[in-house]
XYZ file of C-alpha atoms in Angstrom:
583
model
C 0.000 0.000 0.000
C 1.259 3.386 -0.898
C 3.099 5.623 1.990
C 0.170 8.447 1.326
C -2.778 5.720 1.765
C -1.203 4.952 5.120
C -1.122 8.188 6.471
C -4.023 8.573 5.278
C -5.767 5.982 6.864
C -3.742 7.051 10.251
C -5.857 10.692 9.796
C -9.029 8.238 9.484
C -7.999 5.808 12.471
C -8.031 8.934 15.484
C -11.618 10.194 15.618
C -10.020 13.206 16.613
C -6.522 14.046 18.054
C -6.397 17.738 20.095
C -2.874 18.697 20.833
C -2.260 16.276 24.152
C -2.898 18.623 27.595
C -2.537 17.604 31.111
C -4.434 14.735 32.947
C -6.397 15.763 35.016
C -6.219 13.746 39.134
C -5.145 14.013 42.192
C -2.666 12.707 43.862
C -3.617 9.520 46.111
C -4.726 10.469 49.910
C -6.815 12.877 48.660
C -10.204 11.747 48.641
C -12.115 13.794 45.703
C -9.860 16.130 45.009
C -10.580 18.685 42.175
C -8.687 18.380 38.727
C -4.850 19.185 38.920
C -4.088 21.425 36.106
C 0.028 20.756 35.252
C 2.446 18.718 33.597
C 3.733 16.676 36.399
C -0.052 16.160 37.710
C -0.536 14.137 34.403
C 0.730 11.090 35.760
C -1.046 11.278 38.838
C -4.102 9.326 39.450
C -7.293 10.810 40.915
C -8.882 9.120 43.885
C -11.486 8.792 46.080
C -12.388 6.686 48.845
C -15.868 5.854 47.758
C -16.492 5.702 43.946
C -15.071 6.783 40.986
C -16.525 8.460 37.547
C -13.933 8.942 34.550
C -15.321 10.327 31.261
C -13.699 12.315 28.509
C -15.700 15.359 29.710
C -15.289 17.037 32.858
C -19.242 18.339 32.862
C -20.616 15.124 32.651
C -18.383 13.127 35.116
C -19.322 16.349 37.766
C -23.034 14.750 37.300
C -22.254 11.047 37.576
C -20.462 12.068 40.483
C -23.416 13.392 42.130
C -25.221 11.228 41.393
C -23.346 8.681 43.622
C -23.206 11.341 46.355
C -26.367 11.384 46.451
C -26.498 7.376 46.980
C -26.971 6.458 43.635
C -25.049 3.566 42.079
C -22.893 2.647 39.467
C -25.565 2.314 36.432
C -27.870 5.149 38.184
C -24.235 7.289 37.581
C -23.738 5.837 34.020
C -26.856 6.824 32.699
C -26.914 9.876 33.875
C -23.182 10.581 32.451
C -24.666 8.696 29.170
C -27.143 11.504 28.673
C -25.084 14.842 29.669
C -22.430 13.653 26.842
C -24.866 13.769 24.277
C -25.278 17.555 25.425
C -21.817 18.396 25.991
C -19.578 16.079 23.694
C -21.739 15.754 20.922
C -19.289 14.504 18.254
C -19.153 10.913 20.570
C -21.782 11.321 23.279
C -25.677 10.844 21.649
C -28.724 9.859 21.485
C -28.480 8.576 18.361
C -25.886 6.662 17.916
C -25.167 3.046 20.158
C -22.755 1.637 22.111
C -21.934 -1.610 24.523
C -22.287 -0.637 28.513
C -20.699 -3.868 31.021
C -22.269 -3.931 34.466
C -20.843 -5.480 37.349
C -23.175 -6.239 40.092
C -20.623 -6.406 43.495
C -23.200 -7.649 45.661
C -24.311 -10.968 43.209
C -20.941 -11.478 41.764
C -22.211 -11.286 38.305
C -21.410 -9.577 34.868
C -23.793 -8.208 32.631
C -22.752 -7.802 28.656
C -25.397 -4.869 27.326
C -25.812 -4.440 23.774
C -27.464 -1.881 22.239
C -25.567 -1.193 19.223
C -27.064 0.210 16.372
C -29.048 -2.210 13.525
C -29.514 -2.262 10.223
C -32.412 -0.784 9.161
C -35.084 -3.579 7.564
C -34.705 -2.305 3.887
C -30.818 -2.640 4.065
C -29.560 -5.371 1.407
C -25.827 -6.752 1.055
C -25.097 -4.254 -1.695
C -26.215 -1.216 0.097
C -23.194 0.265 -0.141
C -21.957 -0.648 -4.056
C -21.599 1.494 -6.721
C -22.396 0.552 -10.297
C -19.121 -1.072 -11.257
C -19.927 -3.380 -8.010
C -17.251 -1.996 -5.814
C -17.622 -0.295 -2.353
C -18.446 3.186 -2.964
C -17.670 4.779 0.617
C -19.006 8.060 0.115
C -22.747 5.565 0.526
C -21.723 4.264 3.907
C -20.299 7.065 5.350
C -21.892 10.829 3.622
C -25.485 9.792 2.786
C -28.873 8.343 4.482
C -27.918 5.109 3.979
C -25.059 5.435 6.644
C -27.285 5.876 9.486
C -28.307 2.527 11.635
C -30.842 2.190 13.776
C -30.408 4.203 17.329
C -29.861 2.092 20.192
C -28.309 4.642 22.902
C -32.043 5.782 24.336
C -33.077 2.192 25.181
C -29.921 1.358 25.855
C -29.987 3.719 28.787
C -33.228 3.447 29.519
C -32.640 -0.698 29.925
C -29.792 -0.510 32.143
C -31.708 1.636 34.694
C -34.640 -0.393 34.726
C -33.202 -3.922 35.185
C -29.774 -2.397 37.507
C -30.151 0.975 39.084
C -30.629 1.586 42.365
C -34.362 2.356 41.922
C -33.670 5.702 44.041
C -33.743 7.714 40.986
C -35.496 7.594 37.550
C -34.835 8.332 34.158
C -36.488 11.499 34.728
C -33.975 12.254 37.616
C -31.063 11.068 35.384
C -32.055 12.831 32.190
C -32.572 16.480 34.449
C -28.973 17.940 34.583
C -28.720 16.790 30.867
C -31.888 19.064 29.977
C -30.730 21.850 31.766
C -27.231 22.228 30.276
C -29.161 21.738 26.869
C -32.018 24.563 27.672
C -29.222 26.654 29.371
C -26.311 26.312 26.879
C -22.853 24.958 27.587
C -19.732 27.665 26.954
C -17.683 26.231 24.069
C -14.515 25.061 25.400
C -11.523 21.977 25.351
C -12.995 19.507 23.026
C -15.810 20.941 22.117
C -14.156 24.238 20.595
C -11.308 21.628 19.560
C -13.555 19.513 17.584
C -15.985 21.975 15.956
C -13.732 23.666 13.673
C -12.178 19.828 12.286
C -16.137 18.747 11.428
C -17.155 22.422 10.229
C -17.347 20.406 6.501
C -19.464 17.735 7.872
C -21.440 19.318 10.070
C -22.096 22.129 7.158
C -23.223 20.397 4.862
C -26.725 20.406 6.429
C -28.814 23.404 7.052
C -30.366 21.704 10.047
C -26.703 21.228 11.840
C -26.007 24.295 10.753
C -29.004 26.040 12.508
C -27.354 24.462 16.140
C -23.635 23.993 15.768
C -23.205 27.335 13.486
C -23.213 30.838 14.852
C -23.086 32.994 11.732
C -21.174 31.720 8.387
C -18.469 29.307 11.383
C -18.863 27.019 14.330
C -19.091 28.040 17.457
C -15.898 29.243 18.749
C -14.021 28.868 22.222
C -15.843 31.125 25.043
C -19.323 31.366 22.525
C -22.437 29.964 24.252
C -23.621 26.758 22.831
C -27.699 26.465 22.968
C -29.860 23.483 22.296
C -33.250 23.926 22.473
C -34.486 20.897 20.814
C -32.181 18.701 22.263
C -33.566 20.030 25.558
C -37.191 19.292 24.236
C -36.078 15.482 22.954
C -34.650 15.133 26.827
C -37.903 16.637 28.110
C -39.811 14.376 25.829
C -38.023 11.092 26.975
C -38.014 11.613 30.717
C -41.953 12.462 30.481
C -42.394 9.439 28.654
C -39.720 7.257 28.692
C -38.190 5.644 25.472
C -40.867 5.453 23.514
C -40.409 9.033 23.170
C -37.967 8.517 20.738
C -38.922 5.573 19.531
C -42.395 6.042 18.323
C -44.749 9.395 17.402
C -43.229 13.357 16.358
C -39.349 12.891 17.408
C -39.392 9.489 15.372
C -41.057 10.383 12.325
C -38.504 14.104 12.180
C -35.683 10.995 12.580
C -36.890 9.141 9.719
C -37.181 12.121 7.604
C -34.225 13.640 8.252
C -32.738 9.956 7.145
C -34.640 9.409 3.892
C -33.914 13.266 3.063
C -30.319 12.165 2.582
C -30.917 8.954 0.586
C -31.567 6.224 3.799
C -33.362 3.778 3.710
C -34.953 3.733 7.732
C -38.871 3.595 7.925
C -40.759 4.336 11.524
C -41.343 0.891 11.877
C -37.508 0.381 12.306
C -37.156 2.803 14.989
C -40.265 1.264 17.105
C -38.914 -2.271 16.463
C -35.385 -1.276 18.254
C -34.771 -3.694 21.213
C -31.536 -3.736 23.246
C -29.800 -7.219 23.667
C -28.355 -8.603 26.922
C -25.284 -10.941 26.109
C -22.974 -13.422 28.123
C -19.619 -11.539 28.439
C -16.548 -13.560 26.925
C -13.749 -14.376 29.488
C -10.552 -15.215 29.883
C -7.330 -15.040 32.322
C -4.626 -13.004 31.809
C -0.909 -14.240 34.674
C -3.702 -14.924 37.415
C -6.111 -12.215 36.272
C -9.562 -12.503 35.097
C -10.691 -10.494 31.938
C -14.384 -9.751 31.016
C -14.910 -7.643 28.326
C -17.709 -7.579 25.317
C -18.757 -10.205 23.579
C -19.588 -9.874 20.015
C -20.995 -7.984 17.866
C -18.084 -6.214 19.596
C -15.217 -7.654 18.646
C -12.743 -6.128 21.355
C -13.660 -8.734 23.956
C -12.798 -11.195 21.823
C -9.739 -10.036 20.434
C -8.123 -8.394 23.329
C -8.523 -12.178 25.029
C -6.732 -13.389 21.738
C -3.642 -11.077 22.143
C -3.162 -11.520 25.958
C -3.329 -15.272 25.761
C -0.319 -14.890 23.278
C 1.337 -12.406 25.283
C 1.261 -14.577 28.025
C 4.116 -16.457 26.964
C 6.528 -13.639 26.841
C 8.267 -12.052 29.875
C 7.325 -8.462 28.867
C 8.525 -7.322 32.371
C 11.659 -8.219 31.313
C 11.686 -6.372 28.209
C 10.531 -3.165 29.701
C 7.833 -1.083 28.676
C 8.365 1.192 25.574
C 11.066 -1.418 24.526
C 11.583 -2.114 20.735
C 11.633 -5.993 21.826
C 7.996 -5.490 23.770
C 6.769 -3.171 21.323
C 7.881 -5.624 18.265
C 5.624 -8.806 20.211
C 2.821 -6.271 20.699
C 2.343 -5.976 16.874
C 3.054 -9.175 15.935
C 0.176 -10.503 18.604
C -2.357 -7.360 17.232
C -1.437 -8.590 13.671
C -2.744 -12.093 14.319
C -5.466 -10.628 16.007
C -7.183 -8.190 13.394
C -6.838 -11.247 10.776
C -8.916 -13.330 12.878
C -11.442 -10.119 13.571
C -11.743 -10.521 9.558
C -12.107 -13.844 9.268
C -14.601 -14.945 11.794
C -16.442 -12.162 13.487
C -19.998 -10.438 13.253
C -23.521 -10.346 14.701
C -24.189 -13.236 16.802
C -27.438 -13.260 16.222
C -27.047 -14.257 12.468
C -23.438 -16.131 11.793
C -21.745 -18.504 14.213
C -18.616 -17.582 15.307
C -15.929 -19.604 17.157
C -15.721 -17.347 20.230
C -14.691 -20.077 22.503
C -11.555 -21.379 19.942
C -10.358 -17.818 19.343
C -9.499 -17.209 23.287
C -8.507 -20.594 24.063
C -5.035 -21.111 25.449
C -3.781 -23.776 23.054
C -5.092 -21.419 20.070
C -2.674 -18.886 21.231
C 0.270 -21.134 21.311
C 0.008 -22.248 17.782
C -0.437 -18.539 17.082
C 2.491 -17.655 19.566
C 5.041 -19.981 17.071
C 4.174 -17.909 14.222
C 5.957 -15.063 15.557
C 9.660 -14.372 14.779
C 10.781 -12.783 18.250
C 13.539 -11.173 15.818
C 11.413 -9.939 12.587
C 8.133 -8.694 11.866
C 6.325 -10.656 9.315
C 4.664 -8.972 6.518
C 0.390 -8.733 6.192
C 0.716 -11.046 3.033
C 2.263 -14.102 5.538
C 0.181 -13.469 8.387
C -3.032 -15.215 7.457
C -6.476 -16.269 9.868
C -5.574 -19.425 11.857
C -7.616 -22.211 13.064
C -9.831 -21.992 15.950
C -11.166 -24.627 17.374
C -15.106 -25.242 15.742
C -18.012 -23.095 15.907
C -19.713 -23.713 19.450
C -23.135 -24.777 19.366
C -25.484 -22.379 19.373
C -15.300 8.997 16.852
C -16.397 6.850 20.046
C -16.140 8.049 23.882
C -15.833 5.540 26.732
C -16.456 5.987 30.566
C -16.022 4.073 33.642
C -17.903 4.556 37.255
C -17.268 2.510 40.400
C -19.555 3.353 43.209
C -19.321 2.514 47.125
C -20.352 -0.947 47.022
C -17.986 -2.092 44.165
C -20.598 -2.157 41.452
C -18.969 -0.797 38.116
C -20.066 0.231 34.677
C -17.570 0.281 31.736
C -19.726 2.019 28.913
C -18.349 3.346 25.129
C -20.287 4.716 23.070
C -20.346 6.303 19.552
C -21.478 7.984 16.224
C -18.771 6.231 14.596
C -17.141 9.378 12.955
C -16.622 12.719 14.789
C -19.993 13.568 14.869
C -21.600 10.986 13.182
C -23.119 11.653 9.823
C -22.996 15.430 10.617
C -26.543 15.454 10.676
C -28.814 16.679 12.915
C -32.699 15.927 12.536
C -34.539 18.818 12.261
C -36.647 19.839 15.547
C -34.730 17.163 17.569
C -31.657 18.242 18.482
C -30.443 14.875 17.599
C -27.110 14.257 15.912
C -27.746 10.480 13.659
C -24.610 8.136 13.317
C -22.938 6.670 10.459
C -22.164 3.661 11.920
C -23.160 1.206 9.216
C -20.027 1.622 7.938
C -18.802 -0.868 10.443
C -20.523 -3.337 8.179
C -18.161 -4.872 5.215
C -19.310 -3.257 1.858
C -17.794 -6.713 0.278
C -15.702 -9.601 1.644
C -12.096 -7.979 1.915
C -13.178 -4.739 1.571
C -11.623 -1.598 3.680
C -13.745 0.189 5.637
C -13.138 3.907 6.728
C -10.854 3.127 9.785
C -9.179 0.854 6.994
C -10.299 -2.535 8.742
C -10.985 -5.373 6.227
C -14.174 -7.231 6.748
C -15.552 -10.547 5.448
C -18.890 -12.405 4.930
C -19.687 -12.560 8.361
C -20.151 -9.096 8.808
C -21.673 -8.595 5.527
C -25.071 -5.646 5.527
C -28.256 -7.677 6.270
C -31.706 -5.945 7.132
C -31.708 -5.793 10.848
C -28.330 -6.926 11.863
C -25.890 -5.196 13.953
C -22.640 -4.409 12.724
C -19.309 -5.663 13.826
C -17.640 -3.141 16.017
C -14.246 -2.675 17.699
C -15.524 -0.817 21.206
C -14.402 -2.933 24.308
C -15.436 -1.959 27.746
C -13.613 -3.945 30.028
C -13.368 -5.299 33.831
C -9.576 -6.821 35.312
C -10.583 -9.367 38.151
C -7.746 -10.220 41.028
C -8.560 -12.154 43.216
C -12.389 -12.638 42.865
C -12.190 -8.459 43.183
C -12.610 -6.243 40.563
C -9.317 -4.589 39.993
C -9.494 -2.662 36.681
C -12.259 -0.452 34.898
C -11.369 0.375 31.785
C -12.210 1.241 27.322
C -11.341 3.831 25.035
C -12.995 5.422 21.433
C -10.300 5.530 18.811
C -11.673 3.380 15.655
C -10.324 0.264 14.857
C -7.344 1.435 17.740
C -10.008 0.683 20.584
C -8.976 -2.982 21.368
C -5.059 -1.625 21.063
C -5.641 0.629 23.356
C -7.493 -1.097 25.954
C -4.624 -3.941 25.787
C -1.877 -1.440 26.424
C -3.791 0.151 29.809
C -4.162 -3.606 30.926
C -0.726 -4.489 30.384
C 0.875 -1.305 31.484
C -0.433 -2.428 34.885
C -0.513 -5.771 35.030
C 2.989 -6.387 33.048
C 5.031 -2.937 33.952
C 3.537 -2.193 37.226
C 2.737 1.325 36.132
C 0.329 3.304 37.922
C -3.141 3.836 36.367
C -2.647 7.516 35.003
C 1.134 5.994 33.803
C -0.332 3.346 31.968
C -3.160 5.286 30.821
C -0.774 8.208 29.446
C 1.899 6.091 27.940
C 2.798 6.380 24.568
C 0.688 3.696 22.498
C 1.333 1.583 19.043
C -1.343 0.072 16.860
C -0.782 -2.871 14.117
C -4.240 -4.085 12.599
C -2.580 -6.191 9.955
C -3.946 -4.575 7.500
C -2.427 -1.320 6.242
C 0.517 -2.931 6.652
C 1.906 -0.339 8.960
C 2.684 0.207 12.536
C 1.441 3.300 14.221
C 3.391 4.731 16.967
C 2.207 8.153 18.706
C 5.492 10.353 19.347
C 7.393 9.987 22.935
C 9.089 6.715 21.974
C 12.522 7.574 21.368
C 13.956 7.829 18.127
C 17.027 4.645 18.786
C 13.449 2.543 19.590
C 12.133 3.681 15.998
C 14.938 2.857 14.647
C 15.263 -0.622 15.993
C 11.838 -1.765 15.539
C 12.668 -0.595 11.459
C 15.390 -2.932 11.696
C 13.289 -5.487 12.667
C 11.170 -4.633 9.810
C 8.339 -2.964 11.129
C 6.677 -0.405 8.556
C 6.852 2.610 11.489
C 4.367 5.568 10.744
C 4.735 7.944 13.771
C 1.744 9.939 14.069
C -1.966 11.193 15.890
C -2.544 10.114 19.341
C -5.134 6.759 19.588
C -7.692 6.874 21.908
C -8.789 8.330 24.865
C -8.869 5.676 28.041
C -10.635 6.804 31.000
C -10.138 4.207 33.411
C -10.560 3.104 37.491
C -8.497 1.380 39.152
C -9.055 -0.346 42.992
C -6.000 0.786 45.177
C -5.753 0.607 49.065
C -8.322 2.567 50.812
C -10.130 3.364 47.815
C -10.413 3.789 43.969
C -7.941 5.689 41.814
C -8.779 6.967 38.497
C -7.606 8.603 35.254
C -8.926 10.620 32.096
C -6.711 10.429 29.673
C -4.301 13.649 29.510
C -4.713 13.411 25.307
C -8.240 15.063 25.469
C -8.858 18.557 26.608
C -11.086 18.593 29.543
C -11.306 15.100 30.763
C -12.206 14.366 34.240
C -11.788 11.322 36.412
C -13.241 12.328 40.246
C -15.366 11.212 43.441
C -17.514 11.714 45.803
């Protein structure tokens, strides 16, 4: 692949990538603790003796946090947090996009996988997104109608709160600060007045986007007042109601215009036939650790499993973290990883996949002897293995921990930076283009440059294939580790670099959280480094063969970690105005 398609499809892979600022914690011992605003506080946890929200906006984690001050727990937190991002990071946080929430319930000792990831809308067909010489046309599944899937988020919510909040609060409580920040406005600032100006092309292409994100002929600026009016009145609408709200009757049928307006195919009956899925989490162990992340259609449970089983026989300790030599087995596992994600993976409910032979232990040592400790092997020789058989039948993540141990890892996402860029007229509502997730054609790229196969294929009501993985680290029967990330196809690289920056390096959470991060997803053929690895560690991994583009930062990992006397936490310092804080 050409040098100029790779860096292009680095631009593609970072939903978006602000110039990196300092975390913002506090050191440990000081129990909620406001945001420390300086270059040596950026590797300084948060924490908090008795819960712990981190979110990629400092607004919304204020909320979830009192929400659990007020003796709400973990999911009554989440949702709430769930719904003031779609109000103040609107180019990730919605109400019309989807997402994948884990809940841990301390108390029963049990794991809950929530789904409620967009669908396919009922008129979709396989070759939704061909042009007329039969080729993927991605302009289809990204810039028109047809890009937007089903909404999941509002349900989604909505579900988690009925079947796992506290029941001292409901939706109406949750949705209220949410409303008022709409209603009131929000000043433009950190991401927000990072972000408008890089989707001012997307976003203006519609008058209706225009009308809320515009003021004048240009996007709201930093220190302008951001208003929302219909957003507020969707909010209203929902916490009157519930989710039929937006499901069903006048917010509905503005969605479905709005969608068939640009060329989509969604009908009113797709909207009120939304229903959120509740899966089985996948599992696996990681040097005495459990791991319980998403199953499918995410495909970061899966795969993260996948690379830490091969990881796990190497002595990365020994290497050293930011090493050429750990660095080097890092891509070579990822490589294996994202040909597998390829090969085998999509909705569950429509193709069997062989979850249990892709995180098996013997799986990953065949896998582990196809790897040249000394030399990188090139995307033509690294080819999906052999699982064991089928068994039977831009993104934003956030993590809360409340008093009694029970923790929510939730991501969420348009897909792009503000999804399609369009907002439905009278709703307030920014719609996704997340069926681009789906593969246009076996082998296809999509726009994050991930190559998809049969399994994932479009298909009227399916869900597609995603990379998003919320995840919990278990020690001990205890939950340890809280952590996800947006970033694109860079989600599941992401999440595996947090988890082994602490469990391999012994880093603290905001360390491992703000270390510099690679990404290999076999195909470009390229691996991505973010700068602050030093040039003699470039140059070695070239010498080993690696295909080195250094570029954009990946991802944005808020994360909580259990330490003595309490929870620490950590919003990643590559976002402007991240939070992670406590009651």
């Amino acid at each position: 692949m050409p040098l100029r398609r790779v860096l292009a499809l680095l631009v593609a892979l970072t939903l978006a990538a602000p110039a990196p600022a300092a975390a913002q914690g506090a050191p440990p011992g000081m129990p909620g603790a406001g945001a420390i605003q300086s270059d040596t506080a950026r590797l300084l946890p948060a924490f908090a003796p008795h819960g712990m929200v981190a979110s990629q906006e400092a607004r919304a984690t204020r909320i979830g946090v009192d929400i659990l001050r007020r003796g709400g727990n973990a999911v009554d937190a989440a949702v709430a947090v769930g719904f003031a991002l779609a109000v103040t990071l609107p180019r990730a946080g919605n109400l019309g996009g989807g997402g994948f929430m884990l809940v841990h319930l301390a108390a029963r000792n049990e794991t809950i996988a929530i789904d409620y990831r967009e669908t396919a809308p009922k008129a979709a067909t396989r070759d939704l997104f061909l042009g007329p010489d039969g080729e993927p046309d991605p302009r289809l599944s990204t810039a028109t109608g047809k890009a937007v899937g089903v909404p999941g988020t509002v349900r989604g919510m909505a579900e988690a709160l009925s079947r796992y909040g506290s029941g001292r609060f409901s939706l109406a409580d949750l949705i209220a600060p949410a409303e008022a920040l709409a209603r009131d406005g929000i000043t433009v600032e950190a991401d927000l007045a990072d972000s408008l100006p890089r989707a001012a092309g997307r976003l203006g292409r519609w008058p209706s986007s225009r009308a809320v994100f515009f003021n004048g002929d240009k996007p709201f600026a930093w220190g302008q007042r951001l208003v929302q009016p219909d957003l507020a009145g969707t909010l209203r609408r929902i916490a009157e109601t519930g989710p039929d709200a937006f499901y069903t009757g006048e917010i509905a049928r503005r969605i479905v215009a709005a969608v068939r307006e640009a060329g989509g195919v969604m009908t009113e009956d797709d909207l009120a036939a939304y229903r959120v899925a509740l899966r089985e989490p996948v599992r696996g162990t990681y040097r005495g650790n459990a791991i319980v992340a998403m199953p499918p259609p995410s495909s970061g449970g899966v795969h993260l499993i996948e690379i830490l089983n091969i990881l796990e026989g190497y002595d990365l300790a020994a290497m050293g973290a930011g090493s050429a030599e750990a660095i080097h087995i890092l891509a070579e596992a990822m490589k294996q990883a994202y040909a597998d994600r390829a090969a085998f993976l999509g909705d569950p409910d429509r193709v069997r996949m062989p979850v249990t032979g892709l995180t098996a232990k013997a799986y990953a040592d065949a896998l582990r002897a196809r790897i040249d400790p000394a030399r990188a092997r090139p995307a033509d020789a690294v080819q999906a293995g052999d699982p064991l058989p089928f068994e039977p039948d831009q993104t934003t993540h956030y993590s809360v921990v409340d008093r009694d141990g029970n923790a929510v890892a939730n991501t969420t996402t348009l897909n792009f930076s503000y999804g399609l860029g369009l907002v439905a007229a009278g709703t307030g509502v920014l719609l996704n283009n997340e069926m681009d997730d789906f593969s246009a054609k076996p082998g296809a790229q999509n726009a994050y440059g991930l190559v998809g196969g049969a399994a994932n294929a479009v298909a009227p009501g399916a869900r597609p294939l995603s990379s998003m993985t919320p995840a919990f680290v278990f020690r001990d029967g205890r939950l340890l580790l809280v952590t996800g990330s947006p970033g694109g196809s860079r989600i599941i690289s992401t999440v595996l670099q947090v988890v082994t920056g602490v469990l391999d390096f012994g880093l603290n959470l905001a360390e491992a959280v703000a270390a510099p991060r690679v990404h290999h997803q076999w195909r470009p053929d390229a691996l991505l480094v973010e700068t602050g690895l030093s040039p003699d560690t470039l140059a070695l991994l070239r010498a080993r063969g690696h295909r080195v583009v250094v570029g954009s930062t990946s991802g944005s990992a808020s994360s909580i970690m259990a330490v003595p006397g309490g929870w620490a936490g950590a919003a990643d310092p590559r976002q402007r105005g991240t939070l992670a804080d406590g009651p």
